[in-house]
Tab-separated table of C-alpha atoms in Angstrom:
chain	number	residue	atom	x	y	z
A	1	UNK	CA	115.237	167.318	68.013
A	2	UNK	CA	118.016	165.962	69.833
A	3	UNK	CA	121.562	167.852	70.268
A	4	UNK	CA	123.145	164.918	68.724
A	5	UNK	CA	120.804	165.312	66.112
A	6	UNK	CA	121.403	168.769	65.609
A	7	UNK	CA	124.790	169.148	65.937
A	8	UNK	CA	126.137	166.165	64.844
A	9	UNK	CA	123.859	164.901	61.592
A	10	UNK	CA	122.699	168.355	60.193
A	11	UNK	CA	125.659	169.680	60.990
A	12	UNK	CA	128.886	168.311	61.536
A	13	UNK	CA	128.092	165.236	59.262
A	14	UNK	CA	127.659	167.128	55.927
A	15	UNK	CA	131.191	168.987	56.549
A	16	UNK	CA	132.928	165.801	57.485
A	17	UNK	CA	131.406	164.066	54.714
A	18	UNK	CA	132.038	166.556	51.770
A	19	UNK	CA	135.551	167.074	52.798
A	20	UNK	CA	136.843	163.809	53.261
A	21	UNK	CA	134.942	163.102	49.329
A	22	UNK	CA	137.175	166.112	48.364
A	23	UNK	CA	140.160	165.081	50.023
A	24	UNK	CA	140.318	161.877	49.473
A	25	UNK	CA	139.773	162.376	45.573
A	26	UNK	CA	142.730	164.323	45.586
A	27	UNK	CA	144.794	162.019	47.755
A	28	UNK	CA	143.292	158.808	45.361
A	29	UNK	CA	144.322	160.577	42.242
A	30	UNK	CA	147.560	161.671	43.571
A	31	UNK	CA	148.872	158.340	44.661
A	32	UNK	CA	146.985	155.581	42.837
A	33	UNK	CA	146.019	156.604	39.304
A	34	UNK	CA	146.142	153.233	38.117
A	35	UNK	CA	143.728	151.846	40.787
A	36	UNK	CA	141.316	154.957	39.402
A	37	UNK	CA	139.031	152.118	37.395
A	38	UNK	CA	135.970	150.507	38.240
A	39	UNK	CA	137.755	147.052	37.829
A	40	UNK	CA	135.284	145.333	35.343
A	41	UNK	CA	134.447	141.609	36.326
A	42	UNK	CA	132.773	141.323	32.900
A	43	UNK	CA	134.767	138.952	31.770
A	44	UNK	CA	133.638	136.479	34.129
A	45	UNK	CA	130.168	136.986	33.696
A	46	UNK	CA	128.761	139.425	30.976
A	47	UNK	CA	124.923	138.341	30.739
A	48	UNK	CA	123.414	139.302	33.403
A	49	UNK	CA	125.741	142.605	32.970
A	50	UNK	CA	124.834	143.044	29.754
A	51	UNK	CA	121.194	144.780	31.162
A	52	UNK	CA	121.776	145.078	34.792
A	53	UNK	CA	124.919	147.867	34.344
A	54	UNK	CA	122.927	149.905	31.838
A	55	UNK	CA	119.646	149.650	33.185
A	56	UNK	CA	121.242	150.926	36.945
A	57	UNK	CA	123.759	153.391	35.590
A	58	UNK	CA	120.951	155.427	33.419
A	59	UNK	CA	118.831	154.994	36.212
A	60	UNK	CA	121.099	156.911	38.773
A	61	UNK	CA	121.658	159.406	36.528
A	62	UNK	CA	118.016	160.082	35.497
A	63	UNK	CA	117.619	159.965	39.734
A	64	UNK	CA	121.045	162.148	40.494
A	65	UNK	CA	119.767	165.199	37.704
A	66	UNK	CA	116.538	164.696	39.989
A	67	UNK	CA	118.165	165.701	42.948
A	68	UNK	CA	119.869	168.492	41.740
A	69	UNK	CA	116.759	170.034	40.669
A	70	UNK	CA	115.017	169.470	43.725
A	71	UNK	CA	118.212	170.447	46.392
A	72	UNK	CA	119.792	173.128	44.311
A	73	UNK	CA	116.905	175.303	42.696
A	74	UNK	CA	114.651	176.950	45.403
A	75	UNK	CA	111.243	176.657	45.279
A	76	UNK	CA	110.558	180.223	44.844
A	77	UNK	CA	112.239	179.803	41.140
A	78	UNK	CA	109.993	177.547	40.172
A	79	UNK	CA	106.878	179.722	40.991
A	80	UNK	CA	108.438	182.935	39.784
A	81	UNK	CA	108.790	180.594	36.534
A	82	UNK	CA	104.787	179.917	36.443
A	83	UNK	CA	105.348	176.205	37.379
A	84	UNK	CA	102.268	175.597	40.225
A	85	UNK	CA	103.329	173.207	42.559
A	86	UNK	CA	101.110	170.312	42.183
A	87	UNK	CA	102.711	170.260	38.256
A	88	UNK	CA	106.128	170.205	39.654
A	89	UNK	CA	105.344	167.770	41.717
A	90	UNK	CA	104.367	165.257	38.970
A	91	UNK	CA	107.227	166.561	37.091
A	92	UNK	CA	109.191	165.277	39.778
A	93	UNK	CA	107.586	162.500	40.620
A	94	UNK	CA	106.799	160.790	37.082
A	95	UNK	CA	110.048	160.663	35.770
A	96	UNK	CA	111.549	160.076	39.551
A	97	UNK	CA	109.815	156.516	40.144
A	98	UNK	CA	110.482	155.386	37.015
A	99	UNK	CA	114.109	156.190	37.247
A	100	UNK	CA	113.639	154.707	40.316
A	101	UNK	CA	112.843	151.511	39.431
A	102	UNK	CA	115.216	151.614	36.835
A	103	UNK	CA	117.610	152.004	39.779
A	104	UNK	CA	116.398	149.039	42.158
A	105	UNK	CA	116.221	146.207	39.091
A	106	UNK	CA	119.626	147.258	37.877
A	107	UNK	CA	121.140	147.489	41.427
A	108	UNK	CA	119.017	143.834	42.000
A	109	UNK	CA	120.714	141.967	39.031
A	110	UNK	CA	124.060	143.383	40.438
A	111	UNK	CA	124.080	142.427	43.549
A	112	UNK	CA	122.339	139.028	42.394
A	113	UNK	CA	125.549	138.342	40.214
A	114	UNK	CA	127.444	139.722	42.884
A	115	UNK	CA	126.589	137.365	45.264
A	116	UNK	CA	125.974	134.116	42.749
A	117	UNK	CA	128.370	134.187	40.183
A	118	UNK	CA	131.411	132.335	42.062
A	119	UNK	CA	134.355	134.165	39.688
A	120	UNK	CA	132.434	137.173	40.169
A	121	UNK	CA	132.114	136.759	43.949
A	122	UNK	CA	135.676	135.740	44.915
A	123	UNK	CA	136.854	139.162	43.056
A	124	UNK	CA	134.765	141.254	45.368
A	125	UNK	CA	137.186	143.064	47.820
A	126	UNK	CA	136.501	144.145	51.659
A	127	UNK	CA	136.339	147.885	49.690
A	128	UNK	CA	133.452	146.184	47.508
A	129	UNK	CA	131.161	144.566	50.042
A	130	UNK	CA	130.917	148.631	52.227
A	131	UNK	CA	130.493	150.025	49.035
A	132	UNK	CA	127.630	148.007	48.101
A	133	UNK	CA	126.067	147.749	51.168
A	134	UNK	CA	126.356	152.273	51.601
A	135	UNK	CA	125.067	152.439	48.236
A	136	UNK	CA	121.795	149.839	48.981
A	137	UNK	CA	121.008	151.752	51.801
A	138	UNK	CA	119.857	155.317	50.602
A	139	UNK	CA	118.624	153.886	47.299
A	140	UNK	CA	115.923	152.125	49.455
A	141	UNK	CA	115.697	154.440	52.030
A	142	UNK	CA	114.672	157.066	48.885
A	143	UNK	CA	112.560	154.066	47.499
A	144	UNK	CA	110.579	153.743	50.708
A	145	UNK	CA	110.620	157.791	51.056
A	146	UNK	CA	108.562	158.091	47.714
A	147	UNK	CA	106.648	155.216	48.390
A	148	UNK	CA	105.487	156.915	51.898
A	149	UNK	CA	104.893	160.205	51.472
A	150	UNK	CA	105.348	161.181	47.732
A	151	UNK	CA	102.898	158.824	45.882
A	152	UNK	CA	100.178	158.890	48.206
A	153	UNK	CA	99.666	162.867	47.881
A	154	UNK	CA	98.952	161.877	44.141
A	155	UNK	CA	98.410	164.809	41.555
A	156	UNK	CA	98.045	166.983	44.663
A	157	UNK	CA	101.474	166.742	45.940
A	158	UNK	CA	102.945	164.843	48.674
A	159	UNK	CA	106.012	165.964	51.841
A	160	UNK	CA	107.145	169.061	50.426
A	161	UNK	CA	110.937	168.769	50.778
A	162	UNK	CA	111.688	171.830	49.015
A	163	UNK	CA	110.671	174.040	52.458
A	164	UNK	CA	112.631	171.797	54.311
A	165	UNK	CA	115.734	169.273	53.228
A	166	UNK	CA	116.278	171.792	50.481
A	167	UNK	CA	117.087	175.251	52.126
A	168	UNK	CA	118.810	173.106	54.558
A	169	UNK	CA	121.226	171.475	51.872
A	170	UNK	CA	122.132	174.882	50.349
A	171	UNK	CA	122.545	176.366	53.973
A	172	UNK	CA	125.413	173.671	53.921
A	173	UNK	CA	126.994	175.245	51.629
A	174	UNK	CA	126.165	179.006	52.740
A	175	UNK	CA	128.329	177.849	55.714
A	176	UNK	CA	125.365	178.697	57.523
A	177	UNK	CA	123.811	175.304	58.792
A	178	UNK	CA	120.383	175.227	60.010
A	179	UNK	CA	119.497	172.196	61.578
A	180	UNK	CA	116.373	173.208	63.024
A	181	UNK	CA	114.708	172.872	59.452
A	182	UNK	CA	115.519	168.849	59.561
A	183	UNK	CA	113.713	168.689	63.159
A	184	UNK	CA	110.283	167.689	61.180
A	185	UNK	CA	111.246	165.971	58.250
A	186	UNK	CA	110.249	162.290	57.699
A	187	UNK	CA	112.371	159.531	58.709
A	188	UNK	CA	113.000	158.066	55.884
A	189	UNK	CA	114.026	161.092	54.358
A	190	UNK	CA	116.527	161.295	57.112
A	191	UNK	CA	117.684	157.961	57.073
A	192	UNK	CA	118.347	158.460	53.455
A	193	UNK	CA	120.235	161.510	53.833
A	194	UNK	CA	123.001	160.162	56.240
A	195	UNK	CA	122.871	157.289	54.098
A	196	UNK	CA	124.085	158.841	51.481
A	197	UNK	CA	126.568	161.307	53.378
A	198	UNK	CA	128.105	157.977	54.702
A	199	UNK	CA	128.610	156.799	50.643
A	200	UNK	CA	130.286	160.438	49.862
A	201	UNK	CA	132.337	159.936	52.824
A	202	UNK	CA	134.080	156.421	51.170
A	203	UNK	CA	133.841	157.016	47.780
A	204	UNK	CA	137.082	158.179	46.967
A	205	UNK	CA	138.242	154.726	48.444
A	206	UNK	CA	136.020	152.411	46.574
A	207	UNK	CA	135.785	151.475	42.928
A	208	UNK	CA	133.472	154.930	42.702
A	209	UNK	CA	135.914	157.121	41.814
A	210	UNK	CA	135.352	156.138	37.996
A	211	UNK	CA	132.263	158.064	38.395
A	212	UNK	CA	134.567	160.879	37.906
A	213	UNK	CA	136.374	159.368	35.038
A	214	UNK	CA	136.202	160.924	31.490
A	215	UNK	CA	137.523	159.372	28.564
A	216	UNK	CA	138.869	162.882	26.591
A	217	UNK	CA	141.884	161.235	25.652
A	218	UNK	CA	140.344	158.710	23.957
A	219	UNK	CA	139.265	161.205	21.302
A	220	UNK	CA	142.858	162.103	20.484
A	221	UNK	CA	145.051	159.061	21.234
A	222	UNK	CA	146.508	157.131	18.596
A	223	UNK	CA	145.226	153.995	16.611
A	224	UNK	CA	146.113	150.848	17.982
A	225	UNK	CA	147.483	148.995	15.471
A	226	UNK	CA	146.973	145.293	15.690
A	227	UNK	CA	149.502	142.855	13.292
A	228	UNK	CA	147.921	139.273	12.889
A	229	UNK	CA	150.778	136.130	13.548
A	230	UNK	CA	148.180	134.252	10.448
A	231	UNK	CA	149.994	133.400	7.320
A	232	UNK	CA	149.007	135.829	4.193
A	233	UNK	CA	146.430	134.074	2.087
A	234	UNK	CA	146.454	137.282	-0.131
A	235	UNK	CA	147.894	137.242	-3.663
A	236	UNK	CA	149.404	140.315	-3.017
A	237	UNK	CA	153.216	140.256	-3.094
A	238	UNK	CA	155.129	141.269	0.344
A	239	UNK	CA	157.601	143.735	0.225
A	240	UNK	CA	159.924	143.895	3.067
A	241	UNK	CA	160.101	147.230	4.968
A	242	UNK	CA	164.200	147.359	5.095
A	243	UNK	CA	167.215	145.827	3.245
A	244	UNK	CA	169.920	143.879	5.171
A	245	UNK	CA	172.795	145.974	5.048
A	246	UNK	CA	176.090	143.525	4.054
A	247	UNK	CA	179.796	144.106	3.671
A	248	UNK	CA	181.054	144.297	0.270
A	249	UNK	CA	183.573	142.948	-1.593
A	250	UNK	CA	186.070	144.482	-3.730
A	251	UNK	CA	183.825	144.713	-6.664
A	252	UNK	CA	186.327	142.952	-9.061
A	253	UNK	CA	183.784	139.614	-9.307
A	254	UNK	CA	181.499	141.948	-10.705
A	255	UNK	CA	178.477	144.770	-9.099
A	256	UNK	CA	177.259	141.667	-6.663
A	257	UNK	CA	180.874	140.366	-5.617
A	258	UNK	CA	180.298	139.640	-1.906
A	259	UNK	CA	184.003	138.251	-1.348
A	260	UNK	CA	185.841	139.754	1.532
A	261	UNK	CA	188.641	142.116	0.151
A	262	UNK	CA	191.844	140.594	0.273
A	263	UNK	CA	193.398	143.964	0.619
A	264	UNK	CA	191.514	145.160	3.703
C-alpha cells in the first residue's frame, strides 16, 4: 500500500469527510433554514416520479440499514449469537441485491427525467449535477462490488468485509485508524468507499440535507383552513360573523332613529 494510500484515504479522508458533514450541517441549518428542502420538481413532471422516488428512496434505506449492520456490529457478535457465517452471508446478501436493484432502477428513472424532461432539466443547479454524479458513483461502485466478489461465493460466502473494511470503519471512530487493514481489500470496495466519503463531504451543501428532515411539527400544527371565493349553492341561510357598528340618533324617531342629533 502506498503512503498516499495510507495516510491520506484510510486516514485523513474519513476525518475530513465526517467533519466537514458535521460542520457544514450546522453551518446549513444555522444560516439557510429555508433552503433546508429537497426542492421538489414534481410539478413539472410527476409520472415518471410517481415510481422512480419511491422505488430509490426505499431502496437506499433497505441498502443504508445494510450497512450499518455490516460496518457497525463486529463479526464476533454475530457468532457469539449462533449465526454461522455462510447464513449471514445470505442474510446479507438476499435482501442486499434486491435493495440493490431497487436502488439502480429508481436512481435510473431519476436521472432519466433528470436529463429529459426540459422543465425538469433547466431547474437542475451546478449543486445538483455534483450531487448526482457523487451519489452515482458509490451506488455502482457497491453494484459492481457485489456483483464481483459477493455473488459468486454463492451460499458459501463471498470477500469477507467484516475482517477487513469493518474493524477499519469503527477504528475511525476509536480515533485509532488502521489503514493497514484496507491494504488488501478489493478495488471496488475501495473505490466505493471514497466514493461515498466524497458524497458525506458535500452533503450539507446539496439538496441532501432533507435526508435529515423530520416532519414532528406536522403532528401538532394547526389546520389549514381553506375558504372557497364559489358562490353558496346551499339553502342554508348566512349569518354574518359581526354587526356594523353605526352612530345613533337621538332616539326621538323611535328605537331605529338613525338621524344625527341636532344637539350634539
Amino acid at each position: 500500500m502506498s503512503t498516499f494510500e495510507s495516510a491520506v484515504l484510510w486516514t485523513a479522508l474519513p476525518y475530513v469527510s465526517f467533519i466537514l458533514l458535521a460542520a457544514g450541517l450546522a453551518w446549513r441549518y444555522r444560516t439557510d433554514q429555508f433552503g433546508w428542502t429537497s426542492r421538489s420538481s414534481q410539478w413539472n413532471e410527476s409520472a415518471i416520479l410517481r415510481w422512480a422516488s419511491p422505488l430509490f428512496h426505499a431502496g437506499i434505506l433497505l441498502v443504508a440499514a445494510g450497512h450499518v449492520m455490516g460496518l457497525v456490529i463486529p463479526k464476533s457478535f454475530t457468532e457469539a449469537a449462533g449465526i454461522p457465517e455462510h447464513v449471514y452471508h445470505l442474510m446479507a446478501m438476499i435482501p442486499g441485491t434486491i435493495a440493490g436493484v431497487m436502488v439502480l432502477i429508481g436512481l435510473a428513472g431519476l436521472l432519466y427525467r433528470r436529463i429529459v424532461v426540459k422543465s425538469v432539466r433547466l431547474a437542475t443547479t451546478t449543486s445538483d449535477k455534483i450531487m448526482y454524479v457523487l451519489l452515482a458513483i458509490p451506488v455502482l461502485a457497491g453494484s459492481w462490488a457485489t456483483i464481483t466478489t459477493q455473488l459468486p461465493g454463492g451460499a458459501h460466502g463471498g470477500y469477507d468485509y467484516r475482517e477487513t473494511i469493518s474493524p477499519w470503519f469503527r477504528s475511525i471512530f476509536a480515533l485509532q485508524p488502521d489503514p493497514s487493514l484496507m491494504s488488501d481489500v478489493p478495488l471496488a470496495f475501495k473505490v466505493h468507499i471514497v466514493a461515498a466519503l466524497a458524497l458525506f463531504a458535500i452533503w450539507p451543501f446539496t439538496r441532501l440535507v432533507h435526508v435529515l428532515s423530520a416532519p414532528a411539527g406536522y403532528l401538532t400544527r394547526p389546520y389549514i383552513v381553506y375558504r372557497t371565493r364559489e358562490p353558496q349553492t346551499t339553502g342554508l341561510t348566512s349569518h354574518p360573523g359581526w354587526v356594523p357598528v353605526r352612530t345613533q340618533g337621538t332616539g326621538n324617531q323611535g328605537a331605529d332613529d338613525l338621524a344625527p342629533s341636532q344637539g350634539a
